[in-house]
PDB file of C-alpha atoms in Angstrom:
ATOM      1  CA  THR S 190      82.351-115.379 108.506  1.00 76.00           C
ATOM      2  CA  TYR S 191      78.675-116.174 108.072  1.00 81.00           C
ATOM      3  CA  ARG S 192      77.626-113.408 110.432  1.00 80.00           C
ATOM      4  CA  LEU S 193      79.589-110.868 108.380  1.00 83.00           C
ATOM      5  CA  TRP S 194      78.495-112.332 105.054  1.00 84.00           C
ATOM      6  CA  GLY S 195      74.861-112.562 106.025  1.00 86.00           C
ATOM      7  CA  ARG S 196      74.693-109.042 107.433  1.00 87.00           C
ATOM      8  CA  LEU S 197      76.418-107.356 104.495  1.00 88.00           C
ATOM      9  CA  LEU S 198      74.550-109.294 101.796  1.00 91.00           C
ATOM     10  CA  TYR S 199      71.329-108.229 103.450  1.00 90.00           C
ATOM     11  CA  ASN S 200      72.467-104.648 104.043  1.00 92.00           C
ATOM     12  CA  PRO S 201      75.837-103.383 102.719  1.00 89.00           C
ATOM     13  CA  ASN S 202      75.604-100.496 105.186  1.00 92.00           C
ATOM     14  CA  ALA S 203      75.042-102.712 108.219  1.00 91.00           C
ATOM     15  CA  ASP S 204      76.366-101.416 111.519  1.00 91.00           C
ATOM     16  CA  ALA S 205      79.826-102.907 112.122  1.00 90.00           C
ATOM     17  CA  ASP S 206      78.855-103.474 115.735  1.00 90.00           C
ATOM     18  CA  SER S 207      76.606-106.324 114.597  1.00 86.00           C
ATOM     19  CA  TRP S 208      79.720-108.459 114.105  1.00 87.00           C
ATOM     20  CA  GLY S 209      81.982-106.410 116.358  1.00 90.00           C
ATOM     21  CA  ARG S 210      80.051-107.574 119.427  1.00 92.00           C
ATOM     22  CA  PHE S 211      80.761-111.191 118.514  1.00 90.00           C
ATOM     23  CA  LEU S 212      84.490-110.512 118.046  1.00 92.00           C
ATOM     24  CA  ARG S 213      84.709-108.634 121.349  1.00 93.00           C
ATOM     25  CA  ALA S 214      82.981-111.501 123.123  1.00 91.00           C
ATOM     26  CA  GLN S 215      85.435-113.965 121.561  1.00 91.00           C
ATOM     27  CA  PHE S 216      88.684-112.013 121.686  1.00 93.00           C
ATOM     28  CA  GLY S 217      88.263-109.117 124.133  1.00 92.00           C
ATOM     29  CA  ARG S 218      90.879-106.389 123.709  1.00 93.00           C
ATOM     30  CA  ALA S 219      92.321-108.228 120.697  1.00 95.00           C
ATOM     31  CA  ALA S 220      89.045-107.969 118.741  1.00 95.00           C
ATOM     32  CA  ARG S 221      90.065-105.032 116.533  1.00 95.00           C
ATOM     33  CA  ASP S 222      93.327-106.638 115.473  1.00 97.00           C
ATOM     34  CA  CYS S 223      91.637-109.992 114.929  1.00 96.00           C
ATOM     35  CA  GLU S 224      89.110-108.281 112.652  1.00 95.00           C
ATOM     36  CA  ALA S 225      91.862-106.436 110.747  1.00 96.00           C
ATOM     37  CA  ALA S 226      93.872-109.647 110.305  1.00 97.00           C
ATOM     38  CA  LEU S 227      90.785-111.465 109.023  1.00 95.00           C
ATOM     39  CA  ALA S 228      89.906-108.563 106.711  1.00 94.00           C
ATOM     40  CA  GLN S 229      93.309-108.572 105.024  1.00 96.00           C
ATOM     41  CA  ALA S 230      93.605-112.362 104.952  1.00 97.00           C
ATOM     42  CA  SER S 231      90.223-112.647 103.246  1.00 94.00           C
ATOM     43  CA  ARG S 232      91.468-110.587 100.295  1.00 96.00           C
ATOM     44  CA  VAL S 233      94.314-112.964  99.392  1.00 97.00           C
ATOM     45  CA  LEU S 234      92.472-115.767  97.596  1.00 95.00           C
ATOM     46  CA  PRO S 235      90.100-113.495  95.626  1.00 95.00           C
ATOM     47  CA  LEU S 236      93.140-111.609  94.307  1.00 96.00           C
ATOM     48  CA  VAL S 237      95.028-114.818  93.478  1.00 95.00           C
ATOM     49  CA  THR S 238      92.087-116.334  91.626  1.00 93.00           C
ATOM     50  CA  THR S 239      91.260-113.113  89.760  1.00 94.00           C
ATOM     51  CA  ALA S 240      94.784-112.366  88.583  1.00 96.00           C
ATOM     52  CA  HIS S 241      96.214-115.885  88.076  1.00 95.00           C
ATOM     53  CA  LEU S 242      93.750-118.654  87.278  1.00 92.00           C
ATOM     54  CA  PRO S 243      94.998-121.901  85.674  1.00 92.00           C
ATOM     55  CA  SER S 244      91.438-123.238  85.682  1.00 85.00           C
ATOM     56  CA  ALA S 245      88.121-121.503  86.240  1.00 78.00           C
ATOM     57  CA  SER S 246      86.675-124.838  87.353  1.00 77.00           C
ATOM     58  CA  ASN S 247      86.268-124.854  91.115  1.00 68.00           C
ATOM     59  CA  ASN S 248      86.738-128.625  91.183  1.00 73.00           C
ATOM     60  CA  SER S 249      90.027-128.507  89.289  1.00 79.00           C
ATOM     61  CA  TYR S 250      91.896-125.654  90.986  1.00 86.00           C
ATOM     62  CA  TRP S 251      92.434-125.528  94.742  1.00 89.00           C
ATOM     63  CA  PRO S 252      94.815-122.640  95.480  1.00 90.00           C
ATOM     64  CA  GLU S 253      94.355-123.054  99.240  1.00 91.00           C
ATOM     65  CA  ILE S 254      96.431-126.247  98.953  1.00 93.00           C
ATOM     66  CA  TYR S 255      98.156-125.429  95.701  1.00 93.00           C
ATOM     67  CA  SER S 256      99.338-128.125  93.303  1.00 93.00           C
ATOM     68  CA  ASN S 257     102.482-126.580  91.902  1.00 95.00           C
ATOM     69  CA  LEU S 258     102.440-125.489  88.275  1.00 95.00           C
ATOM     70  CA  PRO S 259     106.064-125.517  87.072  1.00 97.00           C
ATOM     71  CA  ILE S 260     107.916-122.380  86.067  1.00 97.00           C
ATOM     72  CA  VAL S 261     110.470-124.331  84.030  1.00 96.00           C
ATOM     73  CA  GLY S 262     108.743-125.376  80.837  1.00 94.00           C
ATOM     74  CA  GLY S 263     106.577-122.265  80.692  1.00 93.00           C
ATOM     75  CA  ARG S 264     103.264-123.510  82.103  1.00 95.00           C
ATOM     76  CA  PHE S 265     103.204-121.079  85.026  1.00 97.00           C
ATOM     77  CA  ALA S 266     104.002-118.065  82.833  1.00 97.00           C
ATOM     78  CA  ALA S 267     101.229-118.950  80.364  1.00 96.00           C
ATOM     79  CA  VAL S 268      98.453-118.750  82.963  1.00 96.00           C
ATOM     80  CA  ASN S 269      95.923-116.007  82.219  1.00 95.00           C
ATOM     81  CA  ALA S 270      93.783-114.003  84.596  1.00 94.00           C
ATOM     82  CA  ILE S 271      90.081-114.639  84.999  1.00 92.00           C
ATOM     83  CA  ASP S 272      89.834-111.013  83.789  1.00 91.00           C
ATOM     84  CA  PRO S 273      92.483-110.800  81.042  1.00 93.00           C
ATOM     85  CA  GLY S 274      91.362-107.302  80.133  1.00 91.00           C
ATOM     86  CA  LEU S 275      92.463-106.047  83.546  1.00 93.00           C
ATOM     87  CA  PHE S 276      95.466-108.241  84.409  1.00 96.00           C
ATOM     88  CA  SER S 277      98.334-109.350  82.177  1.00 96.00           C
ATOM     89  CA  SER S 278      99.817-112.834  82.261  1.00 97.00           C
ATOM     90  CA  ILE S 279     103.515-113.296  82.986  1.00 97.00           C
ATOM     91  CA  ASN S 280     104.223-113.938  79.300  1.00 97.00           C
ATOM     92  CA  GLU S 281     102.303-110.836  78.214  1.00 97.00           C
ATOM     93  CA  PHE S 282     104.084-108.688  80.763  1.00 97.00           C
ATOM     94  CA  ALA S 283     107.543-110.017  79.884  1.00 96.00           C
ATOM     95  CA  ASP S 284     106.882-109.259  76.214  1.00 96.00           C
ATOM     96  CA  GLU S 285     105.774-105.746  77.148  1.00 95.00           C
ATOM     97  CA  LEU S 286     108.983-105.172  79.104  1.00 94.00           C
ATOM     98  CA  VAL S 287     111.234-106.455  76.340  1.00 93.00           C
ATOM     99  CA  LYS S 288     109.426-105.214  73.235  1.00 91.00           C
ATOM    100  CA  GLY S 289     107.019-102.537  74.482  1.00 85.00           C
ATOM    101  CA  PRO S 290     104.689-100.795  74.690  1.00 87.00           C
ATOM    102  CA  ARG S 291     103.086-101.332  78.094  1.00 86.00           C
ATOM    103  CA  SER S 292      99.412-102.223  77.796  1.00 87.00           C
ATOM    104  CA  GLY S 293      98.195-100.485  80.943  1.00 86.00           C
ATOM    105  CA  LYS S 294      96.977-103.751  82.493  1.00 92.00           C
ATOM    106  CA  TYR S 295      97.893-104.591  86.059  1.00 94.00           C
ATOM    107  CA  SER S 296     101.097-106.626  85.969  1.00 96.00           C
ATOM    108  CA  PRO S 297     102.014-109.808  87.863  1.00 97.00           C
ATOM    109  CA  LEU S 298     104.565-107.744  89.774  1.00 97.00           C
ATOM    110  CA  GLU S 299     101.858-105.360  90.956  1.00 97.00           C
ATOM    111  CA  VAL S 300      99.768-108.346  92.055  1.00 97.00           C
ATOM    112  CA  ALA S 301     102.815-109.704  93.896  1.00 98.00           C
ATOM    113  CA  HIS S 302     103.257-106.378  95.689  1.00 97.00           C
ATOM    114  CA  TRP S 303      99.581-106.303  96.732  1.00 97.00           C
ATOM    115  CA  LEU S 304      99.752-109.882  98.002  1.00 98.00           C
ATOM    116  CA  GLU S 305     102.904-109.166  99.971  1.00 97.00           C
ATOM    117  CA  THR S 306     101.330-106.045 101.474  1.00 97.00           C
ATOM    118  CA  LEU S 307      98.246-108.019 102.531  1.00 98.00           C
ATOM    119  CA  ALA S 308     100.404-110.769 104.035  1.00 98.00           C
ATOM    120  CA  ALA S 309     102.469-108.252 105.985  1.00 97.00           C
ATOM    121  CA  GLY S 310      99.300-106.596 107.286  1.00 97.00           C
ATOM    122  CA  VAL S 311      97.943-109.946 108.450  1.00 98.00           C
ATOM    123  CA  GLU S 312     101.136-110.772 110.332  1.00 97.00           C
ATOM    124  CA  ALA S 313     101.324-107.333 111.975  1.00 98.00           C
ATOM    125  CA  HIS S 314      97.744-107.453 113.258  1.00 98.00           C
ATOM    126  CA  LEU S 315      98.080-111.080 114.320  1.00 96.00           C
ATOM    127  CA  ALA S 316     101.200-110.271 116.344  1.00 96.00           C
ATOM    128  CA  LYS S 317      99.361-107.396 118.038  1.00 96.00           C
ATOM    129  CA  ALA S 318      96.373-109.636 118.751  1.00 96.00           C
ATOM    130  CA  ARG S 319      98.639-112.267 120.315  1.00 93.00           C
ATOM    131  CA  SER S 320     100.027-109.651 122.689  1.00 93.00           C
ATOM    132  CA  LEU S 321      96.505-108.671 123.797  1.00 93.00           C
ATOM    133  CA  ILE S 322      94.673-111.985 123.917  1.00 89.00           C
ATOM    134  CA  ALA S 323      94.155-113.669 127.276  1.00 78.00           C
ATOM    135  CA  PRO S 324      94.853-116.516 127.582  1.00 76.00           C
ATOM    136  CA  PRO S 325      97.052-116.889 124.448  1.00 66.00           C
ATOM    137  CA  GLY S 326      96.206-120.600 124.209  1.00 72.00           C
ATOM    138  CA  ASP S 327      92.481-119.905 123.788  1.00 83.00           C
ATOM    139  CA  SER S 328      91.082-122.386 121.236  1.00 90.00           C
ATOM    140  CA  ALA S 329      88.994-119.803 119.326  1.00 91.00           C
ATOM    141  CA  PHE S 330      92.016-117.556 118.894  1.00 93.00           C
ATOM    142  CA  ARG S 331      94.225-120.522 117.963  1.00 93.00           C
ATOM    143  CA  ARG S 332      91.820-121.420 115.147  1.00 93.00           C
ATOM    144  CA  LEU S 333      91.814-117.848 113.888  1.00 94.00           C
ATOM    145  CA  ALA S 334      95.592-117.510 114.153  1.00 95.00           C
ATOM    146  CA  ILE S 335      96.263-120.718 112.215  1.00 95.00           C
ATOM    147  CA  ASP S 336      93.806-119.917 109.444  1.00 95.00           C
ATOM    148  CA  VAL S 337      94.828-116.303 108.868  1.00 96.00           C
ATOM    149  CA  SER S 338      98.488-117.395 108.952  1.00 96.00           C
ATOM    150  CA  ILE S 339      97.687-119.880 106.193  1.00 96.00           C
ATOM    151  CA  GLN S 340      96.086-117.139 104.101  1.00 97.00           C
ATOM    152  CA  SER S 341      99.050-114.865 104.756  1.00 97.00           C
ATOM    153  CA  GLY S 342     101.434-117.644 103.749  1.00 97.00           C
ATOM    154  CA  ILE S 343      99.522-118.311 100.546  1.00 97.00           C
ATOM    155  CA  GLY S 344      99.781-114.610  99.708  1.00 98.00           C
ATOM    156  CA  SER S 345     103.522-114.539 100.385  1.00 98.00           C
ATOM    157  CA  PHE S 346     104.067-117.745  98.400  1.00 98.00           C
ATOM    158  CA  PHE S 347     102.268-116.469  95.305  1.00 98.00           C
ATOM    159  CA  ALA S 348     103.956-113.061  95.582  1.00 98.00           C
ATOM    160  CA  GLN S 349     107.397-114.662  95.463  1.00 98.00           C
ATOM    161  CA  LYS S 350     106.451-117.202  92.817  1.00 98.00           C
ATOM    162  CA  LEU S 351     104.977-114.526  90.528  1.00 98.00           C
ATOM    163  CA  ARG S 352     108.230-112.571  90.807  1.00 98.00           C
ATOM    164  CA  ALA S 353     110.207-115.734  90.080  1.00 98.00           C
ATOM    165  CA  GLY S 354     107.989-116.367  87.062  1.00 98.00           C
ATOM    166  CA  VAL S 355     108.551-112.871  85.655  1.00 97.00           C
ATOM    167  CA  ALA S 356     112.318-113.089  86.219  1.00 97.00           C
ATOM    168  CA  TYR S 357     112.478-116.479  84.502  1.00 97.00           C
ATOM    169  CA  ALA S 358     110.349-115.234  81.589  1.00 96.00           C
ATOM    170  CA  LEU S 359     112.837-112.392  81.109  1.00 95.00           C
ATOM    171  CA  TYR S 360     115.683-114.896  81.224  1.00 94.00           C
ATOM    172  CA  GLU S 361     114.022-116.950  78.499  1.00 93.00           C
ATOM    173  CA  ARG S 362     113.768-113.858  76.297  1.00 93.00           C
ATOM    174  CA  LEU S 363     117.143-112.229  77.028  1.00 91.00           C
ATOM    175  CA  LYS S 364     119.300-115.176  78.216  1.00 89.00           C
ATOM    176  CA  ALA S 365     120.848-112.961  80.884  1.00 89.00           C
ATOM    177  CA  ARG S 366     122.091-114.821  83.959  1.00 90.00           C
ATOM    178  CA  PRO S 367     121.400-112.030  86.499  1.00 91.00           C
ATOM    179  CA  VAL S 368     117.644-112.378  85.989  1.00 94.00           C
ATOM    180  CA  LEU S 369     117.924-116.176  86.231  1.00 94.00           C
ATOM    181  CA  ALA S 370     119.680-115.667  89.568  1.00 94.00           C
ATOM    182  CA  ARG S 371     116.805-113.462  90.718  1.00 96.00           C
ATOM    183  CA  ALA S 372     114.313-116.116  89.611  1.00 97.00           C
ATOM    184  CA  MET S 373     116.101-118.697  91.770  1.00 97.00           C
ATOM    185  CA  SER S 374     116.215-116.324  94.731  1.00 97.00           C
ATOM    186  CA  TYR S 375     112.496-115.565  94.559  1.00 98.00           C
ATOM    187  CA  TYR S 376     111.621-119.232  94.076  1.00 98.00           C
ATOM    188  CA  ARG S 377     113.688-120.238  97.107  1.00 98.00           C
ATOM    189  CA  ALA S 378     111.805-117.633  99.130  1.00 98.00           C
ATOM    190  CA  ALA S 379     108.509-119.094  97.873  1.00 98.00           C
ATOM    191  CA  ARG S 380     109.677-122.603  98.828  1.00 98.00           C
ATOM    192  CA  ASP S 381     110.690-121.387 102.302  1.00 98.00           C
ATOM    193  CA  THR S 382     107.257-119.800 102.738  1.00 98.00           C
ATOM    194  CA  TRP S 383     105.566-123.064 101.817  1.00 98.00           C
ATOM    195  CA  GLU S 384     107.712-124.902 104.367  1.00 97.00           C
ATOM    196  CA  LYS S 385     106.429-122.482 107.010  1.00 96.00           C
ATOM    197  CA  LEU S 386     102.877-123.267 105.877  1.00 96.00           C
ATOM    198  CA  VAL S 387     103.539-126.954 106.426  1.00 96.00           C
ATOM    199  CA  SER S 388     104.820-126.162 109.916  1.00 94.00           C
ATOM    200  CA  THR S 389     101.875-123.853 110.669  1.00 93.00           C
ATOM    201  CA  THR S 390      99.255-126.390 109.669  1.00 92.00           C
ATOM    202  CA  GLY S 391     101.092-129.231 111.403  1.00 86.00           C
ATOM    203  CA  SER S 392      98.649-131.521 113.162  1.00 84.00           C
ATOM    204  CA  ALA S 393      95.880-128.896 113.202  1.00 91.00           C
ATOM    205  CA  TYR S 394      94.453-130.338 109.970  1.00 93.00           C
ATOM    206  CA  GLN S 395      93.906-133.871 108.744  1.00 91.00           C
ATOM    207  CA  ASN S 396      96.744-135.396 106.746  1.00 91.00           C
ATOM    208  CA  ASP S 397      94.352-135.984 103.843  1.00 92.00           C
ATOM    209  CA  LEU S 398      91.930-133.110 103.418  1.00 92.00           C
ATOM    210  CA  THR S 399      89.469-134.051 100.701  1.00 89.00           C
ATOM    211  CA  TYR S 400      87.956-131.434  98.422  1.00 82.00           C
ATOM    212  CA  GLY S 401      87.453-133.772  95.472  1.00 83.00           C
ATOM    213  CA  ARG S 402      88.391-137.134  94.006  1.00 84.00           C
ATOM    214  CA  THR S 403      91.536-136.293  92.047  1.00 86.00           C
ATOM    215  CA  PRO S 404      95.016-135.934  93.609  1.00 86.00           C
ATOM    216  CA  PRO S 405      95.125-132.100  93.230  1.00 86.00           C
ATOM    217  CA  LEU S 406      91.940-131.908  95.293  1.00 88.00           C
ATOM    218  CA  ARG S 407      93.046-133.875  98.306  1.00 92.00           C
ATOM    219  CA  GLY S 408      96.004-134.157 100.631  1.00 93.00           C
ATOM    220  CA  HIS S 409      97.928-131.720 102.818  1.00 94.00           C
ATOM    221  CA  TRP S 410     100.285-128.770 102.389  1.00 95.00           C
ATOM    222  CA  ALA S 411     103.192-131.117 103.078  1.00 96.00           C
ATOM    223  CA  ASP S 412     102.243-133.217 100.030  1.00 95.00           C
ATOM    224  CA  ARG S 413     102.814-130.236  97.716  1.00 96.00           C
ATOM    225  CA  LEU S 414     106.360-129.466  98.806  1.00 96.00           C
ATOM    226  CA  PRO S 415     108.104-132.114  96.628  1.00 97.00           C
ATOM    227  CA  GLU S 416     106.590-130.591  93.457  1.00 96.00           C
ATOM    228  CA  ILE S 417     107.902-127.153  94.436  1.00 98.00           C
ATOM    229  CA  GLU S 418     111.342-128.585  95.248  1.00 98.00           C
ATOM    230  CA  GLU S 419     111.430-130.426  91.913  1.00 98.00           C
ATOM    231  CA  ASP S 420     110.681-127.275  89.922  1.00 98.00           C
ATOM    232  CA  LEU S 421     113.204-125.245  91.914  1.00 98.00           C
ATOM    233  CA  ALA S 422     115.798-127.946  91.258  1.00 97.00           C
ATOM    234  CA  ALA S 423     115.083-127.683  87.515  1.00 97.00           C
ATOM    235  CA  LEU S 424     115.672-123.933  87.728  1.00 96.00           C
ATOM    236  CA  GLU S 425     118.963-124.456  89.560  1.00 95.00           C
ATOM    237  CA  LYS S 426     119.994-127.061  86.985  1.00 95.00           C
ATOM    238  CA  LYS S 427     119.567-124.463  84.233  1.00 92.00           C
ATOM    239  CA  TRP S 428     121.860-122.161  86.152  1.00 91.00           C
ATOM    240  CA  ARG S 429     124.542-124.857  86.315  1.00 90.00           C
ATOM    241  CA  GLU S 430     124.209-126.307  82.832  1.00 86.00           C
ATOM    242  CA  GLU S 431     123.332-123.459  80.475  1.00 77.00           C
ATOM    243  CA  PRO S 432     126.008-120.779  80.869  1.00 68.00           C
ATOM    244  CA  ALA S 433     126.788-120.985  77.129  1.00 57.00           C
ATOM    245  CA  THR S 434     123.306-119.698  76.236  1.00 53.00           C
ATOM    246  CA  THR S 435     123.559-116.546  78.347  1.00 55.00           C
ATOM    247  CA  ALA S 436     123.727-113.067  76.895  1.00 58.00           C
ATOM    248  CA  PRO S 437     127.008-111.208  76.425  1.00 61.00           C
ATOM    249  CA  ALA S 438     128.013-108.951  79.301  1.00 61.00           C
ATOM    250  CA  GLU S 439     126.722-105.808  77.592  1.00 60.00           C
ATOM    251  CA  ARG S 440     123.177-107.278  77.661  1.00 63.00           C
ATOM    252  CA  GLU S 441     123.201-108.680  81.201  1.00 70.00           C
ATOM    253  CA  GLU S 442     123.182-105.343  82.990  1.00 76.00           C
ATOM    254  CA  PRO S 443     120.241-103.912  80.973  1.00 84.00           C
ATOM    255  CA  ALA S 444     118.245-107.089  81.664  1.00 85.00           C
ATOM    256  CA  ALA S 445     118.811-106.782  85.406  1.00 88.00           C
ATOM    257  CA  ALA S 446     117.948-103.077  85.241  1.00 91.00           C
ATOM    258  CA  LEU S 447     114.747-103.885  83.351  1.00 91.00           C
ATOM    259  CA  LEU S 448     113.600-106.183  86.150  1.00 92.00           C
ATOM    260  CA  ALA S 449     114.660-103.753  88.880  1.00 93.00           C
ATOM    261  CA  THR S 450     112.751-100.900  87.224  1.00 92.00           C
ATOM    262  CA  ALA S 451     109.635-103.055  86.838  1.00 93.00           C
ATOM    263  CA  LEU S 452     109.792-104.116  90.493  1.00 94.00           C
ATOM    264  CA  ALA S 453     110.153-100.508  91.632  1.00 94.00           C
ATOM    265  CA  ALA S 454     107.241 -99.423  89.432  1.00 91.00           C
ATOM    266  CA  ALA S 455     105.061-102.192  90.893  1.00 93.00           C
ATOM    267  CA  ALA S 456     105.795-101.019  94.432  1.00 93.00           C
ATOM    268  CA  THR S 457     105.062 -97.358  93.606  1.00 90.00           C
ATOM    269  CA  PRO S 458     102.781 -97.403  90.560  1.00 83.00           C
ATOM    270  CA  ALA S 459     101.952 -94.241  88.665  1.00 80.00           C
ATOM    271  CA  PRO S 460      98.483 -92.871  89.464  1.00 83.00           C
ATOM    272  CA  ARG S 461      95.740 -93.989  87.115  1.00 83.00           C
ATOM    273  CA  PRO S 462      92.997 -91.599  86.043  1.00 88.00           C
ATOM    274  CA  ARG S 463      89.449 -92.253  87.141  1.00 91.00           C
ATOM    275  CA  CYS S 464      87.269 -93.124  84.169  1.00 91.00           C
ATOM    276  CA  LYS S 465      83.535 -93.176  83.601  1.00 93.00           C
ATOM    277  CA  HIS S 466      81.863 -95.274  80.945  1.00 91.00           C
ATOM    278  CA  LEU S 467      79.480 -93.296  78.722  1.00 90.00           C
ATOM    279  CA  PRO S 468      77.082 -95.690  77.003  1.00 89.00           C
ATOM    280  CA  PRO S 469      75.316 -94.415  73.877  1.00 90.00           C
ATOM    281  CA  ALA S 470      71.779 -93.120  74.298  1.00 90.00           C
ATOM    282  CA  SER S 471      70.653 -95.212  71.328  1.00 93.00           C
ATOM    283  CA  PHE S 472      71.925 -97.278  68.432  1.00 93.00           C
ATOM    284  CA  ARG S 473      70.877 -98.368  64.952  1.00 94.00           C
ATOM    285  CA  ARG S 474      70.995-101.938  63.768  1.00 95.00           C
ATOM    286  CA  GLY S 475      73.966-102.635  61.507  1.00 96.00           C
ATOM    287  CA  GLU S 476      75.775 -99.392  62.363  1.00 95.00           C
ATOM    288  CA  PRO S 477      78.854 -98.992  64.588  1.00 94.00           C
ATOM    289  CA  VAL S 478      78.176 -98.317  68.258  1.00 93.00           C
ATOM    290  CA  VAL S 479      80.282 -95.536  69.794  1.00 88.00           C
ATOM    291  CA  ILE S 480      81.167 -96.075  73.443  1.00 88.00           C
ATOM    292  CA  GLY S 481      82.562 -93.045  75.230  1.00 91.00           C
ATOM    293  CA  LEU S 482      84.937 -92.765  78.178  1.00 91.00           C
ATOM    294  CA  ALA S 483      85.118 -89.671  80.361  1.00 92.00           C
ATOM    295  CA  ILE S 484      88.605 -89.373  81.841  1.00 93.00           C
ATOM    296  CA  GLU S 485      89.522 -87.476  84.987  1.00 93.00           C
ATOM    297  CA  ALA S 486      90.886 -83.991  84.308  1.00 92.00           C
ATOM    298  CA  GLY S 487      94.639 -83.474  84.439  1.00 90.00           C
ATOM    299  CA  TYR S 488      95.649 -86.634  82.565  1.00 88.00           C
ATOM    300  CA  HIS S 489      96.944 -86.841  79.021  1.00 84.00           C
ATOM    301  CA  VAL S 490      95.748 -90.182  77.676  1.00 82.00           C
ATOM    302  CA  THR S 491      96.887 -91.272  74.213  1.00 80.00           C
ATOM    303  CA  ARG S 492      95.071 -94.608  74.001  1.00 76.00           C
ATOM    304  CA  VAL S 493      92.625 -96.758  75.913  1.00 77.00           C
TER     305      VAL S 493
END
């Protein structure tokens, strides 16, 4: 990590062999796949913290060992991005789906798709590396495999939880049971992913990792599972106890279709035009400043 970081901070065009030699010495024929797994794993947390940030304080939010923010009650859906001009919150996106129009921001479902794609890439390259590494029990490779698996698991967990959050937000707005069922399904998948994280970390890490003084900043992945189970149980309780508040049948199918269409759009998003900011050459005090935007040819843009 520090070799790569140091080289590229000093020279963004540094020769890849400057860290490739180290990886080949460590992992032999598996070096390329180890590098690819690390590359994709390293994108997970920056995406999570850019698109979904309950706290910008680095001593209050520890997504690596996530303290669960509940979906039921609305706290999870209310979380904004660190760049709210680029990413929509779950609540914003659900309102866009139900009321329109779409804002053009990246949606939580798109973020979920990116995270899932990164996680799948990590697992594919890690599996290939395992088949090439000799011996497979090598301690350096074991460290790498555990840590990139954790990053992959975090990506998969947030992907499924973001989808559960969107589905539940639609349920709150439309009271349609099919989307509540999807919320439960996605949340169970997120819970199952976290259970795998607990198994992956096992005895490889201390039972009480300490990043800070408060409970959310210490502990182990296993400590977080009860909070996830509790929130999932609250979701399942709504399914059992609130059938009277659901929408009539003629509204349930459109609600399910709305979610299905949004999921499909997130997986295959429409192309976005390239844009170039055109700052004004000068300005006068007290007068409006006109900021221009040059948009790639071939696109009909009605608003920005």
